[in-house]
CSV table of C-alpha atoms and ligand atoms in Angstrom, one decimal:
chain,number,residue,atom,x,y,z
A,234,UNK,CA,-3.2,-16.1,133.9
A,235,UNK,CA,-2.9,-14.5,130.5
A,236,UNK,CA,-0.9,-11.4,129.6
A,237,UNK,CA,-3.1,-8.9,127.9
A,238,UNK,CA,-3.1,-9.0,124.1
A,239,UNK,CA,-3.4,-6.1,121.8
A,240,UNK,CA,-7.0,-5.8,120.7
A,241,UNK,CA,-7.7,-7.5,117.4
A,242,UNK,CA,-8.2,-5.1,114.5
A,243,UNK,CA,-10.3,-5.5,111.5
A,244,UNK,CA,-8.6,-7.7,109.0
A,245,UNK,CA,-6.9,-5.3,106.7
A,246,UNK,CA,-5.5,-8.1,104.7
A,247,UNK,CA,-8.4,-8.3,102.3
A,248,UNK,CA,-7.1,-5.1,100.6
A,249,UNK,CA,-3.6,-6.6,100.3
A,250,UNK,CA,-1.1,-6.5,97.5
A,251,UNK,CA,1.1,-9.5,97.1
A,252,UNK,CA,4.8,-9.0,97.9
A,253,UNK,CA,5.8,-10.5,94.6
A,254,UNK,CA,3.7,-7.9,92.8
A,255,UNK,CA,5.5,-5.1,94.7
A,256,UNK,CA,8.9,-6.6,93.9
A,257,UNK,CA,8.1,-7.1,90.2
A,258,UNK,CA,6.9,-3.5,90.0
A,259,UNK,CA,10.2,-2.4,91.5
A,260,UNK,CA,8.5,-1.0,94.5
A,261,UNK,CA,10.5,-0.3,97.7
A,262,UNK,CA,9.0,-2.0,100.8
A,263,UNK,CA,6.3,0.3,102.3
A,264,UNK,CA,6.7,1.4,105.8
A,265,UNK,CA,4.6,-1.5,107.3
A,266,UNK,CA,7.4,-3.8,106.2
A,267,UNK,CA,10.2,-1.8,107.8
A,268,UNK,CA,11.5,-3.1,111.1
A,269,UNK,CA,11.3,0.0,113.3
A,270,UNK,CA,13.5,-1.1,116.2
A,271,UNK,CA,17.1,-0.5,114.9
A,272,UNK,CA,18.6,-3.0,117.3
A,273,UNK,CA,16.4,-5.7,115.5
A,274,UNK,CA,17.4,-5.0,112.0
A,275,UNK,CA,18.2,-8.0,109.9
A,276,UNK,CA,21.8,-7.1,109.1
A,277,UNK,CA,23.4,-6.7,112.6
A,278,UNK,CA,26.9,-5.5,113.0
A,279,UNK,CA,28.9,-7.6,113.0
A,280,UNK,CA,27.0,-9.6,110.3
A,281,UNK,CA,25.6,-13.0,111.2
A,282,UNK,CA,28.1,-15.9,111.0
A,283,UNK,CA,27.5,-18.8,108.6
A,284,UNK,CA,27.8,-22.4,109.8
A,285,UNK,CA,26.6,-25.8,108.6
A,286,UNK,CA,23.8,-27.4,110.7
A,287,UNK,CA,24.8,-30.5,112.6
A,288,UNK,CA,24.1,-33.7,110.7
A,289,UNK,CA,22.0,-36.5,112.2
A,290,UNK,CA,22.6,-39.9,110.6
A,291,UNK,CA,19.2,-41.6,110.9
A,292,UNK,CA,19.4,-45.3,111.3
A,293,UNK,CA,23.0,-45.2,112.5
A,294,UNK,CA,24.2,-46.4,115.9
A,295,UNK,CA,24.7,-42.9,117.3
A,296,UNK,CA,21.4,-41.4,116.0
A,297,UNK,CA,19.9,-40.7,119.4
A,298,UNK,CA,23.0,-39.0,120.8
A,299,UNK,CA,23.3,-36.9,117.6
A,300,UNK,CA,19.7,-35.8,117.9
A,301,UNK,CA,20.0,-35.0,121.6
A,302,UNK,CA,23.2,-33.0,121.1
A,303,UNK,CA,21.9,-31.0,118.1
A,304,UNK,CA,18.5,-30.3,119.7
A,305,UNK,CA,20.2,-29.1,122.9
A,306,UNK,CA,22.6,-26.8,121.1
A,307,UNK,CA,20.7,-25.7,118.0
A,308,UNK,CA,17.1,-26.9,118.2
A,309,UNK,CA,17.6,-28.1,114.6
A,310,UNK,CA,19.7,-30.3,112.4
A,311,UNK,CA,20.0,-31.6,108.9
A,312,UNK,CA,19.2,-35.2,107.7
A,313,UNK,CA,20.6,-36.6,104.5
A,314,UNK,CA,19.6,-40.2,104.8
A,315,UNK,CA,15.9,-39.4,104.8
A,316,UNK,CA,15.0,-42.0,102.2
A,317,UNK,CA,13.8,-39.5,99.6
A,318,UNK,CA,15.5,-39.5,96.2
A,319,UNK,CA,17.4,-36.3,95.2
A,320,UNK,CA,15.3,-36.2,92.0
A,321,UNK,CA,12.2,-36.0,94.2
A,322,UNK,CA,13.6,-33.1,96.1
A,323,UNK,CA,14.4,-31.3,92.8
A,324,UNK,CA,10.9,-31.9,91.6
A,325,UNK,CA,9.5,-30.5,94.8
A,326,UNK,CA,11.6,-27.3,94.5
A,327,UNK,CA,10.7,-27.1,90.8
A,328,UNK,CA,7.0,-27.3,91.5
A,329,UNK,CA,7.3,-24.6,94.1
A,330,UNK,CA,9.2,-22.3,91.7
A,331,UNK,CA,6.8,-23.0,88.9
A,332,UNK,CA,3.8,-22.1,91.0
A,333,UNK,CA,5.2,-18.8,92.1
A,334,UNK,CA,6.3,-18.0,88.5
A,335,UNK,CA,2.6,-18.1,87.4
A,336,UNK,CA,0.9,-14.8,86.8
A,337,UNK,CA,-0.6,-13.4,90.0
A,338,UNK,CA,-4.2,-13.8,88.5
A,339,UNK,CA,-3.6,-17.5,88.1
A,340,UNK,CA,-2.4,-17.9,91.6
A,341,UNK,CA,-5.2,-15.8,93.0
A,342,UNK,CA,-7.6,-18.6,91.9
A,343,UNK,CA,-6.3,-20.3,95.1
A,344,UNK,CA,-6.5,-17.2,97.2
A,345,UNK,CA,-7.0,-17.5,101.0
A,346,UNK,CA,-9.4,-14.6,100.8
A,347,UNK,CA,-12.9,-15.8,99.8
A,348,UNK,CA,-15.9,-13.4,99.9
A,349,UNK,CA,-13.7,-10.8,101.6
A,350,UNK,CA,-13.0,-13.2,104.4
A,351,UNK,CA,-9.5,-14.2,105.4
A,352,UNK,CA,-9.0,-18.0,105.5
A,353,UNK,CA,-6.0,-19.8,106.9
A,354,UNK,CA,-5.4,-21.9,103.8
A,355,UNK,CA,-4.6,-20.9,100.3
A,356,UNK,CA,-2.3,-18.5,98.4
A,357,UNK,CA,-1.7,-15.3,100.3
A,358,UNK,CA,0.3,-14.0,103.2
A,359,UNK,CA,-0.1,-13.6,106.9
A,360,UNK,CA,-3.2,-12.0,108.3
A,361,UNK,CA,-2.9,-8.5,109.7
A,362,UNK,CA,-4.5,-8.8,113.2
A,363,UNK,CA,-2.8,-6.2,115.3
A,364,UNK,CA,-2.3,-2.5,114.8
A,365,UNK,CA,1.3,-1.7,113.8
A,366,UNK,CA,2.1,-5.3,112.8
A,367,UNK,CA,5.4,-5.5,110.8
A,368,UNK,CA,4.8,-7.4,107.6
A,369,UNK,CA,7.1,-10.0,106.2
A,370,UNK,CA,8.5,-9.9,102.7
A,371,UNK,CA,7.0,-13.2,101.6
A,372,UNK,CA,4.1,-14.8,99.9
A,373,UNK,CA,3.0,-18.3,100.5
A,374,UNK,CA,0.8,-21.2,99.6
A,375,UNK,CA,-0.5,-22.8,102.9
A,376,UNK,CA,-2.4,-26.0,102.8
A,377,UNK,CA,-3.6,-28.7,105.2
A,378,UNK,CA,-2.0,-31.9,103.8
A,379,UNK,CA,-3.0,-34.3,106.5
A,380,UNK,CA,-5.5,-35.7,107.6
A,381,UNK,CA,-6.3,-36.5,104.0
A,382,UNK,CA,-10.0,-36.3,104.4
A,383,UNK,CA,-9.8,-32.7,105.7
A,384,UNK,CA,-7.9,-31.4,102.6
A,385,UNK,CA,-9.6,-28.5,100.9
A,386,UNK,CA,-8.8,-29.6,97.4
A,387,UNK,CA,-10.3,-26.5,95.8
A,388,UNK,CA,-7.3,-24.6,97.2
A,389,UNK,CA,-4.8,-27.2,95.8
A,390,UNK,CA,-3.4,-25.7,92.6
A,391,UNK,CA,-3.9,-27.8,89.4
A,392,UNK,CA,-1.2,-25.6,87.8
A,393,UNK,CA,1.6,-26.7,87.7
A,394,UNK,CA,-0.2,-29.9,87.0
A,395,UNK,CA,2.1,-32.1,89.1
A,396,UNK,CA,1.7,-30.0,92.2
A,397,UNK,CA,-1.1,-32.1,93.8
A,398,UNK,CA,0.6,-35.4,93.2
A,399,UNK,CA,4.0,-34.1,94.4
A,400,UNK,CA,2.5,-32.6,97.5
A,401,UNK,CA,0.6,-35.8,98.3
A,402,UNK,CA,3.8,-37.9,97.9
A,403,UNK,CA,5.7,-35.5,100.0
A,404,UNK,CA,3.1,-35.7,102.7
A,405,UNK,CA,3.5,-39.4,102.9
A,406,UNK,CA,7.3,-39.0,102.9
A,407,UNK,CA,7.1,-36.4,105.7
A,408,UNK,CA,4.9,-38.6,107.8
A,409,UNK,CA,7.4,-41.4,107.6
A,410,UNK,CA,10.4,-39.2,108.2
A,411,UNK,CA,8.8,-37.3,111.1
A,412,UNK,CA,7.7,-40.5,112.8
A,413,UNK,CA,11.3,-41.9,112.5
A,414,UNK,CA,12.7,-38.7,113.9
A,415,UNK,CA,10.2,-38.6,116.7
A,416,UNK,CA,11.0,-42.2,117.7
A,417,UNK,CA,14.7,-41.4,117.9
A,418,UNK,CA,14.0,-38.2,119.8
A,419,UNK,CA,12.0,-40.1,122.4
A,420,UNK,CA,14.9,-42.6,122.7
A,421,UNK,CA,17.3,-39.7,123.2
A,422,UNK,CA,15.2,-38.7,126.2
A,423,UNK,CA,15.1,-42.3,127.5
A,424,UNK,CA,11.4,-42.4,126.9
A,425,UNK,CA,9.3,-45.1,125.4
A,426,UNK,CA,10.2,-44.7,121.7
A,427,UNK,CA,6.5,-44.5,120.7
A,428,UNK,CA,5.6,-41.8,123.2
A,429,UNK,CA,5.4,-39.0,120.7
A,430,UNK,CA,4.1,-41.0,117.7
A,431,UNK,CA,1.4,-42.7,119.7
A,432,UNK,CA,0.3,-39.3,121.2
A,433,UNK,CA,0.2,-37.9,117.6
A,434,UNK,CA,-1.9,-40.8,116.3
A,435,UNK,CA,-1.8,-42.0,112.7
A,436,UNK,CA,-3.6,-39.1,111.1
A,437,UNK,CA,-1.9,-36.2,112.8
A,438,UNK,CA,-2.0,-32.7,111.4
A,439,UNK,CA,0.5,-31.8,108.6
A,440,UNK,CA,0.4,-28.3,107.2
A,441,UNK,CA,2.4,-27.6,104.1
A,442,UNK,CA,3.8,-24.1,103.5
A,443,UNK,CA,5.4,-23.2,100.2
A,444,UNK,CA,7.3,-19.9,101.0
A,445,UNK,CA,8.4,-17.5,98.3
A,446,UNK,CA,10.7,-14.6,99.3
A,447,UNK,CA,11.0,-12.1,96.3
A,448,UNK,CA,14.0,-9.9,95.9
A,449,UNK,CA,13.9,-7.0,98.3
A,450,UNK,CA,15.5,-3.6,97.7
A,451,UNK,CA,15.9,-3.0,101.5
A,452,UNK,CA,17.2,-6.3,102.9
A,453,UNK,CA,18.8,-4.4,105.7
A,454,UNK,CA,15.5,-3.2,107.0
A,455,UNK,CA,13.0,-5.9,106.1
A,456,UNK,CA,12.6,-9.6,107.1
A,457,UNK,CA,11.5,-12.4,104.8
A,458,UNK,CA,10.1,-13.9,108.0
A,459,UNK,CA,10.6,-12.1,111.3
A,460,UNK,CA,12.1,-13.9,114.3
A,461,UNK,CA,9.7,-16.7,115.5
A,462,UNK,CA,9.4,-20.2,116.8
A,463,UNK,CA,7.2,-22.7,115.2
A,464,UNK,CA,3.9,-23.9,116.9
A,465,UNK,CA,4.5,-27.4,115.6
A,466,UNK,CA,5.8,-30.5,117.3
A,467,UNK,CA,8.5,-30.7,114.6
A,468,UNK,CA,8.9,-29.0,111.2
A,469,UNK,CA,10.6,-30.5,108.1
A,470,UNK,CA,12.0,-27.9,105.8
A,471,UNK,CA,13.4,-28.2,102.3
A,472,UNK,CA,15.4,-25.1,101.8
A,473,UNK,CA,16.3,-23.4,98.5
A,474,UNK,CA,19.1,-25.3,96.8
A,475,UNK,CA,21.1,-22.2,95.9
A,476,UNK,CA,20.1,-19.4,98.2
A,477,UNK,CA,20.7,-19.4,102.0
A,478,UNK,CA,18.6,-17.1,104.2
A,479,UNK,CA,17.5,-19.1,107.2
A,480,UNK,CA,19.1,-17.9,110.4
A,481,UNK,CA,18.8,-19.4,113.8
A,482,UNK,CA,19.6,-17.8,117.2
A,483,UNK,CA,22.3,-19.8,118.9
A,484,UNK,CA,24.0,-18.7,122.2
A,485,UNK,CA,22.6,-15.2,121.7
A,486,UNK,CA,23.9,-14.8,118.1
A,487,UNK,CA,22.2,-15.1,114.7
A,488,UNK,CA,23.8,-17.8,112.5
A,489,UNK,CA,23.0,-18.3,108.8
A,490,UNK,CA,22.7,-22.1,108.4
A,491,UNK,CA,24.0,-24.1,105.5
A,492,UNK,CA,23.1,-27.6,104.5
A,493,UNK,CA,24.0,-30.2,101.9
A,494,UNK,CA,21.9,-29.7,98.8
A,495,UNK,CA,19.8,-32.8,99.3
A,496,UNK,CA,19.3,-32.5,103.0
A,497,UNK,CA,16.1,-31.6,104.9
A,498,UNK,CA,16.3,-29.3,107.9
A,499,UNK,CA,14.4,-30.5,110.9
A,500,UNK,CA,13.5,-28.1,113.7
A,501,UNK,CA,11.4,-28.7,116.8
A,502,UNK,CA,8.5,-26.4,117.6
A,503,UNK,CA,6.8,-25.2,120.8
A,504,UNK,CA,4.8,-28.5,121.2
A,505,UNK,CA,8.1,-30.4,121.6
A,506,UNK,CA,9.4,-27.8,124.0
A,507,UNK,CA,6.3,-28.4,126.1
A,508,UNK,CA,6.3,-32.2,125.8
A,509,UNK,CA,10.0,-32.4,126.6
A,510,UNK,CA,9.4,-30.2,129.7
A,511,UNK,CA,11.8,-27.7,128.3
A,512,UNK,CA,14.8,-30.1,127.9
A,513,UNK,CA,14.6,-29.1,124.2
A,514,UNK,CA,13.9,-25.5,123.4
A,515,UNK,CA,12.0,-24.5,120.3
A,516,UNK,CA,14.6,-22.5,118.3
A,517,UNK,CA,14.1,-18.8,117.4
A,518,UNK,CA,14.7,-18.5,113.7
A,519,UNK,CA,14.1,-15.9,110.9
A,520,UNK,CA,14.6,-15.5,107.2
A,521,UNK,CA,16.5,-12.6,105.5
A,522,UNK,CA,16.1,-11.4,102.0
A,523,UNK,CA,18.4,-10.2,99.2
A,524,UNK,CA,18.3,-7.4,96.7
A,525,UNK,CA,19.4,-9.7,93.8
A,526,UNK,CA,18.2,-13.1,94.7
A,527,UNK,CA,14.7,-14.6,95.4
A,528,UNK,CA,14.3,-17.7,97.5
A,529,UNK,CA,11.9,-20.6,98.0
A,530,UNK,CA,11.4,-23.1,100.8
A,531,UNK,CA,8.9,-25.8,101.6
A,532,UNK,CA,8.0,-26.3,105.2
A,533,UNK,CA,5.9,-29.2,106.5
A,534,UNK,CA,4.6,-28.6,110.0
A,535,UNK,CA,3.8,-31.7,112.0
A,536,UNK,CA,1.4,-31.1,114.9
A,537,UNK,CA,-0.9,-32.9,117.3
A,538,UNK,CA,-4.5,-32.8,116.3
A,539,UNK,CA,-6.4,-29.6,117.5
A,540,UNK,CA,-8.5,-31.5,120.1
A,541,UNK,CA,-5.6,-33.2,121.8
A,542,UNK,CA,-4.2,-32.0,125.2
A,543,UNK,CA,-0.5,-31.7,125.4
A,544,UNK,CA,1.8,-31.3,128.4
A,545,UNK,CA,5.2,-32.4,129.7
A,546,UNK,CA,5.8,-36.1,129.5
A,547,UNK,CA,5.3,-37.4,133.1
A,548,UNK,CA,8.7,-39.2,132.9
A,549,UNK,CA,10.4,-35.9,132.5
A,550,UNK,CA,8.9,-34.2,135.5
A,551,UNK,CA,10.7,-34.8,138.8
A,552,UNK,CA,12.1,-33.0,141.8
A,553,UNK,CA,15.2,-31.9,139.9
A,554,UNK,CA,13.1,-30.7,137.0
A,555,UNK,CA,9.6,-29.6,138.0
A,556,UNK,CA,6.8,-29.3,135.5
A,557,UNK,CA,7.5,-26.2,133.4
A,558,UNK,CA,4.3,-26.0,131.3
A,559,UNK,CA,0.7,-26.5,132.0
A,560,UNK,CA,-1.4,-29.0,130.1
A,561,UNK,CA,-3.3,-27.3,127.3
A,562,UNK,CA,-5.5,-28.0,124.4
A,563,UNK,CA,-3.6,-27.8,121.1
A,564,UNK,CA,-6.3,-25.7,119.5
A,565,UNK,CA,-6.2,-23.1,122.3
A,566,UNK,CA,-2.4,-23.0,122.1
A,567,UNK,CA,-2.4,-22.3,118.4
A,568,UNK,CA,-4.9,-19.5,118.8
A,569,UNK,CA,-2.6,-17.7,121.2
A,570,UNK,CA,0.3,-18.7,119.0
A,571,UNK,CA,-1.0,-17.0,115.8
A,572,UNK,CA,-2.1,-13.9,117.7
A,573,UNK,CA,1.4,-13.4,119.3
A,574,UNK,CA,3.2,-14.5,116.1
A,575,UNK,CA,1.7,-11.5,114.3
A,576,UNK,CA,3.1,-9.2,117.0
A,577,UNK,CA,6.6,-10.8,116.8
A,578,UNK,CA,6.0,-12.3,120.3
A,579,UNK,CA,6.3,-15.8,121.7
A,580,UNK,CA,3.4,-17.9,122.9
A,581,UNK,CA,5.3,-20.3,125.0
A,582,UNK,CA,5.3,-18.0,128.1
A,583,UNK,CA,1.5,-18.5,128.1
A,584,UNK,CA,2.0,-22.3,128.6
B,3,LIG,O1,12.3,-20.4,104.6
B,3,LIG,C1,12.8,-21.1,105.5
B,3,LIG,O2,13.9,-21.6,105.4
B,3,LIG,C2,12.2,-21.3,106.9
B,3,LIG,C3,10.7,-21.1,106.9
B,3,LIG,C4,10.1,-21.0,108.2
B,3,LIG,O3,10.7,-20.8,109.2
B,3,LIG,C5,8.6,-21.2,108.4
B,3,LIG,O4,7.9,-21.3,107.3
B,3,LIG,O5,8.1,-21.2,109.5
B,4,LIG,FE1,9.6,-21.3,111.1
């Protein structure tokens, strides 16, 4: 059933040096960051095109058609009428910038490495689990934000002092926004509009990931984030206001996406691809770096709880469109997902 996976290697990550520390020391990216396959280098020839993401007008008459069209062609879209004030978005970005500006020692108080063990949450970067893994030029703060009673508050920074409150508020906002989007997405598939939200339940998983991409002296050879899909149902991203860098694969070409300054980007993840029986494909996306600009983003991953079983919605399986994915437990899927993610591979084939 399963394709063989590379054997897990000892976690080398406990000896890590943060990317930001390398960038600040003026260090060129070491060889484990360099993309070896020349055809996969970030700056292809011709260079990627730039285009605005399609806009979905939530709450307007055509919202369902807009969502369907943008998910079928891009797998992502931007929303402007999301109900969050521009000043709140600025605050969220400021908090992210302020955190990464702190001295490394201060940030290490929230390190994801405890007693030389690698944990999923906290300040750090991706775990090295396979030999030859290409590393990404990024540091992040990764926190479980929902269910609330499962938060590991000891990893929630108290510096900057508004971070906890701002993240809490953003979690509540994201819950509302994602439920709204999921109802419209269900309608666009002519399903009961509560199908996705009732499957998620009221206390579904939300992971927050504050991404920081330092300047990189070799943006032509190194990724901020290598090409990947998300393992989520949907992801809500607040991109940097000034620096583009997110690219999506569309019709076989990489496109740098642009958005209005106060828009959120919403992309679907593998869980939606599975539940929609492949009508919507989870988009492959990546992040590039720059030699003279750093970049932040805040991604909120909305997922089914780990114990839930997901599979294609029955209504979307018929003679014309047979079932394309098996039913699987979210927890099992995510395990395969992270293993393959580190190898730059997709997990969806396993489903
Ligand atoms: O930085 C971005 O714009 C996208 C981040 C992303 O794709 C992720 O965190 O999975
Ligand atoms: Fe992503």
